[in-house]
């Protein structure tokens, strides 16, 4: 997990708009999300991890302890129970939707070398795979 600490800027986003569409995110929010260049910062203090993602429009902060479920409202407005774990050196986040008809997701963050983070997201019940790449800055 130590290898993840630091600041990253997104360099590519494959099938990101399709993923947002799958999650029923409206057109304007999808466009805003796809044209922005987010910066992601990963830090840890006393066993509490923080993943802060910032764009010119919005800053989102995810705070968690590994393996402990917590309630989260996702950036697209879904109410979920989330659990973040470390599996085989990867940060795995599972978001289970609380409301009927809303979708659950799984995301995996992994390091490719020391300076690139690969962030893969999937939606339960869909074959769609979104891959975003971030470079350490």
PDB file of N, CA and C in Angstrom, residues 3-5 8 111-117 135-136:
ATOM      1  N   UNK A   3       3.337   1.960  -1.741  1.00  0.00           N
ATOM      2  CA  UNK A   3       3.690   2.330  -3.120  1.00  0.00           C
ATOM      3  C   UNK A   3       2.662   3.267  -3.749  1.00  0.00           C
ATOM      4  N   UNK A   4       1.425   3.266  -3.222  1.00  0.00           N
ATOM      5  CA  UNK A   4       0.364   4.089  -3.802  1.00  0.00           C
ATOM      6  C   UNK A   4       0.420   5.541  -3.347  1.00  0.00           C
ATOM      7  N   UNK A   5       1.075   5.793  -2.220  1.00  0.00           N
ATOM      8  CA  UNK A   5       1.074   7.145  -1.669  1.00  0.00           C
ATOM      9  C   UNK A   5       1.678   8.129  -2.657  1.00  0.00           C
ATOM     10  N   UNK A   8      -1.131  11.986  -8.428  1.00  0.00           N
ATOM     11  CA  UNK A   8      -1.175  11.487  -9.809  1.00  0.00           C
ATOM     12  C   UNK A   8      -2.107  12.350 -10.649  1.00  0.00           C
ATOM     13  N   UNK A 111      -0.472  -0.469  -9.261  1.00  0.00           N
ATOM     14  CA  UNK A 111       0.692   0.234  -9.766  1.00  0.00           C
ATOM     15  C   UNK A 111       1.281  -0.528 -10.940  1.00  0.00           C
ATOM     16  N   UNK A 112       1.673   0.212 -11.974  1.00  0.00           N
ATOM     17  CA  UNK A 112       2.398  -0.337 -13.108  1.00  0.00           C
ATOM     18  C   UNK A 112       3.767   0.336 -13.058  1.00  0.00           C
ATOM     19  N   UNK A 113       4.741  -0.337 -12.441  1.00  0.00           N
ATOM     20  CA  UNK A 113       6.018   0.307 -12.154  1.00  0.00           C
ATOM     21  C   UNK A 113       5.846   1.213 -10.943  1.00  0.00           C
ATOM     22  N   UNK A 114       6.671   2.256 -10.841  1.00  0.00           N
ATOM     23  CA  UNK A 114       6.587   3.129  -9.659  1.00  0.00           C
ATOM     24  C   UNK A 114       5.817   4.418  -9.923  1.00  0.00           C
ATOM     25  N   UNK A 115       5.589   4.753 -11.201  1.00  0.00           N
ATOM     26  CA  UNK A 115       5.011   6.065 -11.501  1.00  0.00           C
ATOM     27  C   UNK A 115       3.674   6.053 -12.223  1.00  0.00           C
ATOM     28  N   UNK A 116       3.104   4.862 -12.489  1.00  0.00           N
ATOM     29  CA  UNK A 116       1.809   4.820 -13.158  1.00  0.00           C
ATOM     30  C   UNK A 116       0.825   3.988 -12.345  1.00  0.00           C
ATOM     31  N   UNK A 117      -0.347   4.577 -12.107  1.00  0.00           N
ATOM     32  CA  UNK A 117      -1.426   3.859 -11.446  1.00  0.00           C
ATOM     33  C   UNK A 117      -2.496   3.560 -12.487  1.00  0.00           C
ATOM     34  N   UNK A 135      -0.479   9.221 -13.992  1.00  0.00           N
ATOM     35  CA  UNK A 135       0.971   9.303 -13.876  1.00  0.00           C
ATOM     36  C   UNK A 135       1.332  10.111 -12.637  1.00  0.00           C
ATOM     37  N   UNK A 136       2.331   9.611 -11.912  1.00  0.00           N
ATOM     38  CA  UNK A 136       2.785  10.309 -10.704  1.00  0.00           C
ATOM     39  C   UNK A 136       3.317  11.693 -11.091  1.00  0.00           C
TER      40      UNK A 136
END
